[in-house]
Tab-separated table of C-alpha atoms in Angstrom:
chain	number	residue	atom	x	y	z
A	135	MET	CA	69.309	124.876	133.099
A	136	SER	CA	69.966	125.220	129.250
A	137	ASP	CA	71.331	122.128	127.566
A	138	ILE	CA	73.977	124.696	126.403
A	139	LEU	CA	77.458	124.781	127.098
A	140	ILE	CA	79.809	127.828	126.558
A	141	LEU	CA	83.520	128.062	127.103
A	142	ARG	CA	84.748	131.242	127.028
A	143	GLY	CA	88.361	133.047	126.459
A	144	GLN	CA	90.087	135.968	126.812
A	145	HIS	CA	91.058	135.184	122.302
A	146	LEU	CA	88.912	132.376	120.559
A	147	LEU	CA	90.248	130.869	117.539
A	148	THR	CA	87.630	129.488	115.625
A	149	ASP	CA	90.037	128.172	112.431
A	150	PRO	CA	93.616	128.051	112.483
A	151	ARG	CA	93.767	128.187	108.771
A	152	LEU	CA	92.533	131.795	108.711
A	153	LYS	CA	95.234	132.204	110.664
A	154	ALA	CA	94.647	136.288	113.289
A	155	ALA	CA	91.448	136.599	110.612
A	156	GLY	CA	89.765	133.123	112.735
A	157	LEU	CA	90.491	135.142	116.375
A	158	ILE	CA	87.844	136.434	118.172
A	159	ALA	CA	89.031	138.534	121.437
A	160	ASP	CA	86.802	138.174	124.174
A	161	GLY	CA	85.531	135.324	122.149
A	162	ALA	CA	83.150	132.556	122.942
A	163	VAL	CA	81.554	129.144	121.271
A	164	ALA	CA	78.444	127.454	122.158
A	165	ILE	CA	77.443	124.078	122.055
A	166	GLN	CA	74.913	122.112	121.705
A	167	ASN	CA	74.492	118.249	121.633
A	168	GLY	CA	77.513	117.729	121.245
A	169	THR	CA	78.343	120.085	118.424
A	170	VAL	CA	79.348	123.172	117.873
A	171	LEU	CA	76.227	125.541	117.716
A	172	GLU	CA	77.658	129.322	117.161
A	173	THR	CA	80.792	131.490	117.865
A	174	GLY	CA	81.013	135.119	118.677
A	175	VAL	CA	82.489	137.274	121.183
A	176	PHE	CA	81.116	136.592	124.845
A	177	PRO	CA	78.663	139.276	126.078
A	178	ALA	CA	76.440	138.299	123.181
A	179	LEU	CA	76.357	134.708	123.576
A	180	ALA	CA	76.137	134.791	126.786
A	181	ALA	CA	72.919	136.743	126.584
A	182	LYS	CA	71.292	134.992	124.102
A	183	HIS	CA	71.525	131.645	126.058
A	184	PRO	CA	70.995	132.976	129.407
A	185	GLY	CA	70.660	129.393	130.868
A	186	ALA	CA	73.556	128.234	129.212
A	187	ARG	CA	76.716	126.797	131.869
A	188	VAL	CA	79.623	128.805	131.422
A	189	LEU	CA	83.479	127.330	131.396
A	190	GLY	CA	86.238	129.919	131.329
A	191	ASN	CA	87.142	132.907	133.103
A	192	GLY	CA	88.258	135.441	129.877
A	193	ARG	CA	91.855	134.847	130.540
A	194	GLN	CA	92.163	132.171	128.593
A	195	LEU	CA	93.325	131.109	125.087
A	196	LEU	CA	90.144	128.820	123.435
A	197	LEU	CA	91.100	126.766	120.999
A	198	PRO	CA	90.096	123.524	119.159
A	199	GLY	CA	90.979	120.619	120.929
A	200	LEU	CA	94.405	118.865	119.290
A	201	VAL	CA	94.518	115.509	117.132
A	202	ASP	CA	97.423	112.669	117.640
A	203	ALA	CA	97.124	111.084	114.368
A	204	HIS	CA	99.618	108.266	114.760
A	205	SER	CA	99.810	106.864	118.069
A	206	HIS	CA	100.435	103.085	119.181
A	207	GLY	CA	98.614	103.347	122.513
A	208	ARG	CA	101.318	101.694	124.978
A	209	GLY	CA	101.005	103.830	127.955
A	210	LEU	CA	103.885	103.874	128.767
A	211	SER	CA	106.813	104.608	126.681
A	212	PRO	CA	109.828	102.105	126.128
A	213	ILE	CA	111.948	104.483	128.460
A	214	GLN	CA	109.803	103.614	131.188
A	215	LYS	CA	109.486	100.366	130.248
A	216	GLY	CA	113.258	100.016	131.185
A	217	VAL	CA	114.370	100.286	126.604
A	218	ARG	CA	116.027	102.860	125.289
A	219	ASN	CA	115.422	103.910	122.345
A	220	ASP	CA	117.259	103.564	118.974
A	221	PHE	CA	117.528	102.892	115.525
A	222	LEU	CA	114.380	101.245	114.669
A	223	GLU	CA	115.982	98.124	113.041
A	224	ASN	CA	117.228	97.908	116.655
A	225	ALA	CA	114.765	98.421	118.504
A	226	LEU	CA	112.398	95.392	117.055
A	227	PHE	CA	114.441	93.159	118.487
A	228	ASP	CA	114.995	95.392	121.773
A	229	TRP	CA	111.493	96.010	122.522
A	230	ALA	CA	110.981	92.643	122.783
A	231	TYR	CA	112.310	93.231	126.170
A	232	MET	CA	108.914	95.727	127.820
A	233	PRO	CA	105.911	94.349	129.532
A	234	VAL	CA	103.024	93.788	127.760
A	235	LEU	CA	100.158	95.911	129.550
A	236	PRO	CA	96.490	94.728	129.437
A	237	PRO	CA	94.564	96.909	127.047
A	238	GLU	CA	92.243	98.299	129.608
A	239	LEU	CA	95.816	100.240	131.610
A	240	THR	CA	97.551	100.554	128.110
A	241	ALA	CA	94.364	102.385	126.627
A	242	GLY	CA	93.426	104.328	130.051
A	243	VAL	CA	96.658	105.596	130.270
A	244	CYS	CA	97.278	107.322	126.734
A	245	ALA	CA	93.486	108.353	127.518
A	246	TRP	CA	94.533	109.846	130.709
A	247	ARG	CA	98.112	111.243	128.898
A	248	HIS	CA	96.208	112.721	125.954
A	249	LEU	CA	93.443	114.290	127.586
A	250	ARG	CA	95.375	116.026	130.243
A	251	SER	CA	97.153	118.229	126.932
A	252	GLY	CA	94.496	119.183	125.236
A	253	CYS	CA	94.639	116.073	122.804
A	254	THR	CA	90.570	115.805	122.430
A	255	THR	CA	91.200	113.472	119.364
A	256	LEU	CA	93.466	109.998	119.282
A	257	HIS	CA	94.269	107.480	116.583
A	258	HIS	CA	95.300	104.813	117.819
A	259	ASN	CA	97.343	103.080	115.403
A	260	GLY	CA	97.664	99.357	116.057
A	261	PHE	CA	100.527	97.034	115.334
A	262	ASP	CA	100.371	93.144	114.970
A	263	ASP	CA	95.947	93.187	115.825
A	264	ASP	CA	96.090	89.087	114.323
A	265	GLY	CA	94.678	86.155	115.434
A	266	ALA	CA	92.320	85.643	118.420
A	267	GLU	CA	94.697	87.560	121.189
A	268	GLY	CA	94.550	90.822	118.710
A	269	ALA	CA	91.010	90.732	118.304
A	270	ARG	CA	90.328	90.536	121.772
A	271	ARG	CA	92.640	93.259	123.228
A	272	ALA	CA	91.725	95.685	120.126
A	273	ARG	CA	87.161	95.065	121.493
A	274	ILE	CA	89.074	96.103	125.422
A	275	ALA	CA	91.446	99.512	123.919
A	276	ILE	CA	88.404	100.390	121.971
A	277	ARG	CA	85.899	100.058	125.000
A	278	THR	CA	88.110	101.636	127.508
A	279	TYR	CA	89.260	104.996	125.134
A	280	LEU	CA	85.691	105.421	124.574
A	281	ASP	CA	84.780	105.315	128.430
A	282	SER	CA	87.227	107.959	128.660
A	283	GLY	CA	85.388	110.230	126.581
A	284	ILE	CA	88.730	110.741	123.723
A	285	ARG	CA	87.698	111.005	120.300
A	286	LEU	CA	88.787	107.837	118.452
A	287	ALA	CA	90.219	106.836	115.198
A	288	PHE	CA	91.288	103.189	115.881
A	289	SER	CA	92.941	101.280	113.093
A	290	PRO	CA	94.076	97.381	114.117
A	291	GLY	CA	97.537	96.785	112.143
A	292	PHE	CA	98.693	93.349	110.411
A	293	ARG	CA	101.616	92.583	108.811
A	294	ASP	CA	102.222	89.125	106.288
A	295	GLU	CA	105.794	90.277	105.832
A	296	SER	CA	108.828	91.036	107.754
A	297	LYS	CA	107.961	89.735	110.692
A	298	LEU	CA	111.592	88.854	111.679
A	299	ALA	CA	113.580	90.594	109.035
A	300	MET	CA	113.197	91.957	105.532
A	301	GLY	CA	113.816	89.116	103.292
A	302	GLY	CA	112.936	86.682	105.671
A	303	GLU	CA	113.680	83.610	104.125
A	304	GLU	CA	117.103	84.382	102.862
A	305	PHE	CA	117.647	86.362	106.261
A	306	LEU	CA	116.818	82.513	107.988
A	307	GLU	CA	119.940	81.031	105.879
A	308	THR	CA	122.796	82.818	107.520
A	309	LEU	CA	121.635	82.534	110.995
A	310	PRO	CA	124.047	79.578	112.088
A	311	ALA	CA	122.000	76.417	112.128
A	312	GLY	CA	120.690	75.869	115.560
A	313	LEU	CA	119.739	79.611	116.251
A	314	ARG	CA	117.960	79.254	112.275
A	315	ASP	CA	115.628	76.442	113.912
A	316	LYS	CA	114.486	78.489	116.971
A	317	ALA	CA	114.334	81.266	114.833
A	318	LYS	CA	112.439	79.837	112.311
A	319	THR	CA	109.171	79.447	115.078
A	320	LEU	CA	108.958	83.345	114.377
A	321	VAL	CA	108.347	83.590	111.018
A	322	ALA	CA	106.494	80.253	110.518
A	323	PHE	CA	102.474	81.609	110.145
A	324	ASP	CA	99.640	80.672	107.717
A	325	ARG	CA	99.121	84.053	106.077
A	326	ASP	CA	96.036	83.377	104.729
A	327	ALA	CA	94.244	82.518	107.714
A	328	LEU	CA	95.867	85.209	109.804
A	329	MET	CA	95.145	87.331	106.683
A	330	ASP	CA	91.179	86.261	107.208
A	331	SER	CA	91.407	86.937	110.864
A	332	TYR	CA	91.979	90.362	110.374
A	333	PHE	CA	89.838	91.630	107.687
A	334	ASN	CA	86.440	89.256	109.753
A	335	LEU	CA	88.200	91.816	112.663
A	336	PHE	CA	88.071	95.591	110.396
A	337	ASP	CA	84.389	93.851	109.518
A	338	GLU	CA	83.345	93.568	112.762
A	339	LEU	CA	85.104	96.498	114.594
A	340	HIS	CA	83.449	98.972	111.679
A	341	ALA	CA	79.821	97.639	112.274
A	342	SER	CA	80.431	98.102	115.924
A	343	PHE	CA	82.534	101.260	116.257
A	344	ASN	CA	82.708	103.234	113.341
A	345	THR	CA	79.664	106.313	114.045
A	346	ASP	CA	79.789	109.935	113.285
A	347	ASP	CA	81.851	110.201	116.487
A	348	SER	CA	84.840	107.556	116.420
A	349	ALA	CA	86.281	105.955	113.464
A	350	ILE	CA	87.906	102.457	112.712
A	351	LEU	CA	90.643	102.763	109.752
A	352	LEU	CA	92.827	100.154	107.838
A	353	ALA	CA	96.662	99.757	109.083
A	354	PRO	CA	98.656	97.883	106.815
A	355	CYS	CA	101.633	97.948	109.736
A	356	TRP	CA	104.283	99.146	107.376
A	357	ALA	CA	104.493	99.262	103.538
A	358	HIS	CA	107.365	96.532	103.606
A	359	GLY	CA	105.842	94.526	105.781
A	360	ALA	CA	102.602	93.814	103.116
A	361	SER	CA	102.551	92.353	100.094
A	362	GLU	CA	100.907	93.000	97.039
A	363	ALA	CA	98.030	90.763	98.168
A	364	PHE	CA	97.240	91.786	101.506
A	365	LEU	CA	97.166	95.151	99.907
A	366	THR	CA	95.102	94.762	97.627
A	367	ARG	CA	92.633	93.020	100.042
A	368	VAL	CA	93.188	96.127	101.942
A	369	ARG	CA	92.212	98.765	98.976
A	370	ASP	CA	88.867	95.944	98.441
A	371	ALA	CA	88.169	96.396	102.097
A	372	SER	CA	88.335	100.556	102.260
A	373	ASP	CA	86.439	100.664	98.769
A	374	SER	CA	83.418	98.427	100.453
A	375	HIS	CA	83.905	100.203	103.415
A	376	GLY	CA	82.720	104.317	101.857
A	377	ASN	CA	86.850	104.867	101.180
A	378	ALA	CA	87.858	104.158	104.986
A	379	MET	CA	90.895	105.683	105.371
A	380	ILE	CA	94.041	103.837	105.479
A	381	HIS	CA	96.874	103.990	107.867
A	382	MET	CA	100.742	102.510	107.084
A	383	HIS	CA	103.967	103.624	108.155
A	384	LEU	CA	106.233	104.045	105.511
A	385	LEU	CA	110.189	105.172	104.675
A	386	GLN	CA	110.622	105.247	108.242
A	387	SER	CA	114.271	104.206	107.296
A	388	PRO	CA	117.139	103.784	104.934
A	389	VAL	CA	117.201	100.231	105.504
A	390	GLN	CA	113.275	100.003	104.316
A	391	LYS	CA	114.074	101.878	101.057
A	392	GLN	CA	116.533	99.740	99.962
A	393	TRP	CA	113.946	97.469	101.084
A	394	GLY	CA	111.368	98.143	98.313
A	395	LEU	CA	113.722	99.045	95.735
A	396	ARG	CA	114.991	95.102	96.240
A	397	ARG	CA	111.545	93.611	96.834
A	398	ASN	CA	109.458	95.413	93.869
A	399	ASN	CA	111.685	97.284	91.463
A	400	LYS	CA	110.790	100.449	91.990
A	401	PRO	CA	110.550	103.025	94.652
A	402	THR	CA	107.897	102.164	97.044
A	403	VAL	CA	105.494	104.958	96.817
A	404	GLN	CA	105.908	104.584	92.895
A	405	TRP	CA	104.639	100.777	94.033
A	406	LEU	CA	101.918	101.565	96.324
A	407	HIS	CA	100.545	104.222	93.562
A	408	GLU	CA	100.463	101.493	90.956
A	409	LEU	CA	98.432	99.517	93.582
A	410	GLY	CA	95.715	102.120	93.641
A	411	LEU	CA	97.166	103.472	97.508
A	412	MET	CA	98.773	106.614	96.923
A	413	ASN	CA	95.064	109.090	97.201
A	414	GLU	CA	93.208	111.558	99.697
A	415	ARG	CA	92.052	108.313	101.800
A	416	THR	CA	95.712	107.006	102.147
A	417	ALA	CA	97.889	108.372	105.719
A	418	PHE	CA	101.235	107.377	105.846
A	419	GLY	CA	103.244	107.391	109.018
A	420	HIS	CA	106.685	109.139	108.906
A	421	ALA	CA	107.759	108.940	105.551
A	422	ILE	CA	110.972	110.286	105.789
A	423	TRP	CA	113.208	108.714	103.145
A	424	VAL	CA	111.459	110.057	100.515
A	425	THR	CA	112.170	111.569	97.319
A	426	GLU	CA	111.113	114.807	95.039
A	427	GLU	CA	109.558	112.360	92.657
A	428	ASP	CA	107.936	110.922	95.779
A	429	ILE	CA	106.564	113.470	97.426
A	430	ALA	CA	105.364	115.243	94.182
A	431	LEU	CA	103.660	112.107	93.736
A	432	MET	CA	102.126	112.318	97.262
A	433	GLY	CA	100.834	115.842	96.980
A	434	ALA	CA	99.082	115.349	93.337
A	435	GLN	CA	96.996	112.245	94.792
A	436	GLY	CA	96.178	114.426	97.660
A	437	ALA	CA	97.600	112.080	100.320
A	438	THR	CA	98.859	112.527	103.816
A	439	VAL	CA	101.147	112.224	106.190
A	440	THR	CA	102.164	111.833	109.718
A	441	THR	CA	105.257	113.277	110.793
A	442	HIS	CA	106.190	112.603	114.676
A	443	PRO	CA	109.266	114.893	115.217
A	444	SER	CA	110.712	113.610	118.684
A	445	CYS	CA	109.833	110.052	117.656
A	446	ASN	CA	112.539	110.772	114.430
A	447	PHE	CA	115.004	112.298	117.211
A	448	HIS	CA	114.534	109.458	119.976
A	449	MET	CA	114.546	106.612	116.933
A	450	ARG	CA	117.403	107.947	114.948
A	451	ASN	CA	115.436	107.773	112.076
A	452	GLY	CA	115.747	111.423	110.554
A	453	ILE	CA	113.900	114.650	109.800
A	454	THR	CA	110.492	114.262	107.514
A	455	PRO	CA	110.623	116.887	105.204
A	456	VAL	CA	107.891	118.619	106.190
A	457	MET	CA	108.176	122.348	104.039
A	458	ALA	CA	108.741	120.212	100.715
A	459	MET	CA	105.566	117.976	101.431
A	460	ARG	CA	103.189	121.689	102.391
A	461	ALA	CA	104.490	123.030	99.287
A	462	ALA	CA	103.911	120.134	97.253
A	463	GLY	CA	100.090	120.084	98.291
A	464	VAL	CA	100.948	116.983	100.821
A	465	ASN	CA	98.238	117.007	103.710
A	466	VAL	CA	100.915	116.918	106.461
A	467	ALA	CA	99.671	115.872	110.277
A	468	MET	CA	100.989	115.976	114.013
A	469	GLY	CA	101.723	112.485	115.106
A	470	MET	CA	103.379	111.798	118.997
A	471	ASP	CA	104.012	108.300	118.185
A	472	ASP	CA	104.761	107.173	122.084
A	473	LYS	CA	108.102	108.943	122.685
A	474	THR	CA	107.170	112.842	123.127
A	475	ILE	CA	110.403	115.002	123.689
A	476	ASN	CA	110.085	114.964	127.747
A	477	ASP	CA	108.703	111.223	127.570
A	478	ASP	CA	105.124	112.226	128.368
A	479	GLU	CA	102.690	112.288	125.977
A	480	ASP	CA	102.212	116.206	125.417
A	481	ALA	CA	100.370	117.181	122.401
A	482	VAL	CA	101.430	121.298	123.728
A	483	MET	CA	105.179	120.384	123.200
A	484	GLU	CA	105.159	117.909	120.254
A	485	LEU	CA	103.528	121.067	118.524
A	486	ARG	CA	106.943	123.012	120.043
A	487	MET	CA	108.661	120.020	118.091
A	488	MET	CA	106.643	120.525	114.768
A	489	HIS	CA	106.814	124.629	114.620
A	490	LYS	CA	110.858	124.128	115.702
A	491	VAL	CA	112.019	121.023	113.886
A	492	HIS	CA	110.964	122.670	110.363
A	493	ARG	CA	112.586	126.046	110.468
A	494	LEU	CA	115.459	124.295	109.237
A	495	SER	CA	114.453	123.688	105.733
A	496	THR	CA	116.062	126.873	104.297
A	497	PHE	CA	119.493	128.706	104.249
A	498	ASN	CA	117.596	131.218	102.379
A	499	LEU	CA	116.899	134.730	103.926
A	500	ARG	CA	114.295	135.801	102.082
A	501	GLU	CA	112.332	132.612	103.251
A	502	ARG	CA	109.709	131.974	105.936
A	503	PRO	CA	109.552	129.696	107.616
A	504	MET	CA	106.391	128.099	109.458
A	505	ASP	CA	104.443	129.717	111.648
A	506	ALA	CA	102.665	129.044	114.745
A	507	TYR	CA	99.273	128.725	112.871
A	508	GLU	CA	100.813	126.466	110.094
A	509	ALA	CA	101.671	123.985	112.829
A	510	LEU	CA	98.586	124.616	114.480
A	511	GLU	CA	97.296	123.074	111.584
A	512	THR	CA	99.358	119.985	111.088
A	513	ALA	CA	97.224	119.308	115.135
A	514	THR	CA	93.798	120.150	114.386
A	515	VAL	CA	92.028	120.109	111.245
A	516	ASN	CA	95.611	118.194	109.131
A	517	GLY	CA	95.203	115.750	111.886
A	518	ALA	CA	91.065	115.511	112.042
A	519	LYS	CA	91.795	114.377	107.720
A	520	ALA	CA	94.327	111.670	108.695
A	521	SER	CA	92.127	110.258	111.004
A	522	GLY	CA	89.597	110.165	109.484
A	523	PHE	CA	87.150	112.977	110.547
A	524	ALA	CA	87.839	115.488	108.080
A	525	GLY	CA	85.662	118.173	107.736
A	526	ARG	CA	83.819	117.437	111.500
A	527	VAL	CA	86.713	118.261	113.792
A	528	GLY	CA	89.608	120.150	114.011
A	529	ALA	CA	88.073	124.057	114.025
A	530	LEU	CA	85.389	125.261	115.701
A	531	LEU	CA	83.030	126.164	113.257
A	532	PRO	CA	79.277	125.726	113.192
A	533	GLY	CA	77.776	122.585	112.742
A	534	TRP	CA	81.237	120.519	113.408
A	535	LYS	CA	82.427	118.383	116.458
A	536	GLY	CA	82.712	120.448	120.007
A	537	ASP	CA	86.374	119.453	120.805
A	538	ALA	CA	87.651	122.617	122.147
A	539	ILE	CA	90.086	123.471	124.766
A	540	LEU	CA	90.986	126.134	127.282
A	541	VAL	CA	94.749	127.477	128.122
A	542	ASP	CA	95.888	129.377	131.221
A	543	LEU	CA	97.867	132.175	129.933
A	544	GLU	CA	98.989	133.064	133.090
A	545	ARG	CA	102.914	131.925	132.766
A	546	VAL	CA	102.583	132.105	129.348
A	547	ASN	CA	101.832	136.214	129.619
A	548	ASN	CA	103.421	136.984	133.477
A	549	ASP	CA	106.238	134.850	133.672
A	550	PRO	CA	107.558	138.015	133.909
A	551	TRP	CA	105.757	139.633	131.088
A	552	ILE	CA	105.149	139.011	127.314
A	553	ASP	CA	104.242	141.983	125.245
A	554	PRO	CA	100.131	142.503	124.928
A	555	ALA	CA	100.840	143.264	121.499
A	556	PHE	CA	102.111	140.116	120.253
A	557	ASP	CA	99.812	137.384	118.644
A	558	PRO	CA	98.389	134.844	121.433
A	559	VAL	CA	98.643	131.948	119.585
A	560	GLU	CA	102.318	132.686	118.842
A	561	ALA	CA	102.471	132.655	122.404
A	562	PHE	CA	101.143	129.194	122.974
A	563	ILE	CA	102.960	127.982	120.502
A	564	GLU	CA	106.443	129.405	121.866
A	565	ARG	CA	105.886	128.817	125.486
A	566	ALA	CA	103.258	126.979	126.992
A	567	MET	CA	103.102	123.288	127.788
A	568	GLY	CA	100.769	120.984	128.332
A	569	VAL	CA	100.348	121.372	132.263
A	570	ASP	CA	98.212	124.614	131.038
A	571	VAL	CA	95.620	123.201	129.736
A	572	ASN	CA	93.417	123.847	131.772
A	573	THR	CA	89.944	122.744	129.851
A	574	VAL	CA	88.764	119.831	127.552
A	575	VAL	CA	85.757	119.344	125.804
A	576	VAL	CA	84.889	116.426	123.548
A	577	GLY	CA	81.816	116.602	121.672
A	578	GLY	CA	80.728	118.878	124.602
A	579	LYS	CA	81.482	116.481	127.358
A	580	VAL	CA	83.824	118.325	129.847
A	581	CYS	CA	86.799	115.520	130.349
A	582	VAL	CA	89.314	117.943	132.112
A	583	GLU	CA	88.072	121.139	134.272
A	584	ASP	CA	90.620	122.602	136.327
A	585	HIS	CA	93.821	120.456	134.918
A	586	VAL	CA	91.499	117.406	136.934
A	587	VAL	CA	90.707	114.508	134.011
A	588	LYS	CA	86.807	113.897	135.247
A	589	SER	CA	86.588	110.319	132.990
A	590	ILE	CA	89.071	108.607	134.805
A	591	ASP	CA	90.491	107.391	138.355
A	592	VAL	CA	93.887	108.443	137.691
A	593	PRO	CA	95.128	107.723	141.204
A	594	ALA	CA	93.839	103.788	140.886
A	595	LEU	CA	94.671	103.403	137.071
A	596	SER	CA	98.794	104.098	137.960
A	597	GLU	CA	98.423	101.937	140.904
A	598	GLU	CA	97.456	98.851	138.182
A	599	VAL	CA	100.110	99.799	136.056
A	600	ARG	CA	102.902	99.571	139.098
A	601	LYS	CA	101.151	96.744	140.392
A	602	PHE	CA	101.384	94.486	137.083
A	603	CYS	CA	104.701	96.228	136.306
A	604	ALA	CA	106.361	94.944	139.285
A	605	LYS	CA	105.574	91.101	138.197
A	606	GLY	CA	108.319	91.515	135.659
A	607	LEU	CA	108.377	89.205	132.045
A	608	THR	CA	106.693	85.624	132.402
A	609	PRO	CA	109.559	83.221	131.744
A	610	GLU	CA	108.209	82.365	128.309
A	611	HIS	CA	108.233	86.328	127.645
A	612	ARG	CA	111.980	86.612	128.819
A	613	ALA	CA	112.502	83.372	126.654
A	614	ARG	CA	111.472	85.069	122.915
A	615	ALA	CA	113.603	88.128	124.274
A	616	ASP	CA	116.769	86.432	124.590
A	617	LEU	CA	115.644	84.885	121.534
A	618	LEU	CA	115.551	87.757	119.718
A	619	ALA	CA	118.450	89.419	121.691
A	620	GLN	CA	120.630	86.474	120.022
A	621	ILE	CA	119.202	86.764	116.682
A	622	LYS	CA	120.020	91.206	116.531
A	623	PRO	CA	123.710	91.106	115.840
A	624	TYR	CA	123.110	88.672	112.731
A	625	VAL	CA	120.383	91.295	111.343
A	626	GLN	CA	122.702	94.605	112.042
A	627	ASP	CA	124.995	92.584	109.599
A	628	TRP	CA	122.252	91.496	107.117
A	629	TYR	CA	121.099	95.391	107.269
A	630	ALA	CA	124.590	96.357	106.617
A	631	GLY	CA	125.494	98.720	103.996
A	632	TRP	CA	121.516	99.087	102.145
A	633	GLU	CA	121.907	102.499	103.081
A	634	THR	CA	124.801	103.119	100.737
A	635	GLY	CA	123.781	106.708	98.711
A	636	LEU	CA	120.602	106.985	99.846
A	637	VAL	CA	121.681	108.988	102.798
A	638	ASP	CA	123.905	111.727	100.552
A	639	THR	CA	121.109	114.598	99.719
A	640	PRO	CA	119.507	115.844	102.711
A	641	PHE	CA	116.480	118.317	102.262
A	642	TYR	CA	117.623	120.164	104.945
A	643	ALA	CA	121.278	120.658	105.229
A	644	VAL	CA	121.927	120.843	109.447
A	645	ASN	CA	125.436	120.909	108.898
A	646	SER	CA	128.408	120.576	106.987
A	647	ARG	CA	131.677	118.195	106.811
A	648	VAL	CA	133.431	120.826	104.267
């Protein structure tokens, strides 16, 4: 038998950037040693490699694997853990009641849910991965992901400010004395020691897991939770590790926008630029509450934005001005952020959300909307760049990673009919779902075949999750959550009116009061 794997499709899309010119009818891709050897029509490749294993029935769509450029790897969503989604500033307190699953379960579930819907690359963007416990969870999660076969970008997260509320010390003074004393324990920490432990962890993970097949990124949790001292160290760490990608949340809410103006006396994007953190090695999650000047600067500097349409609706965030960003040259990538529209991390459905939400950017009848190929770019080549795999992942080109999916077209084409002349990629974006993904190959390894995830014992994993969650919260966990629930109304008062003057002129005009 040959060591070559051939995937065969009724249609093969080699590179979404080529649009329809990248389509090959009765196309196939040959993968050897984890990389694409060649593409072409199936009969020619089959004749050239007579002993190769062939997957695909010739009636499927063959695509580059999808990329989730922003996930937190929680496995279960807040909803599954019994907590409703809300404004981020509310949710940060509500989420305290969510059970915290062991990392082998969260990473296992996250990998399973991504693979089954055609996601071959996942960026796990960590949150508060500082201290010994954060480091322990990060190591276990990485090993679990890699065992699943999914391609992994992993960024341990850290924040040295705003762990309770923005303007923490001043906020504490607004609390009643008894509550203030309890809240101090939530904000009192040795910043320098935790910062040192964070960079030690990054160095260790980078040395152990940053390879041609996986990436370790830096992740200040969010711009408004990072001091200049911390961000300077992040920049220097990136420099010393070959311009390692840096990923941080940015301007997810108008409250964050206001805090940046108050703390830095300038827009947050400008502040980051002056710190040397607005360039091709930086990716920003959400970036909803940006200005036209911000977008122009981001585009000129070659920065990336990961946008998460469903999450932004779940969290009442708003809409990232994707069309303006793309026009300015910003690299826009798709992320799912653990909160998809069906609450199931269906990457294909999230692609549809990307395609549909950004049809709202104009009422000019001559201005075209985002097309299917452009939507697919955000979840392939653009996502690869955001995740540290630029030029290696996201297209089926010779020498690139052999990450591909086969999508069944039976339901797409025959429920009950579709015009056979209709563009197959347009049909995929308009009608397919994750359940239509038949086969998933990552680096030449078959991770899903005939809709079955081969690398994960899904029934056993699901049973372990149910057993753990059935235990409920520990008394210590519940006491901390109850304390945060008492603090929440004071945080709401603290932020009251911060959005004034910042929300009046939208990029996307979806309706009008007058």
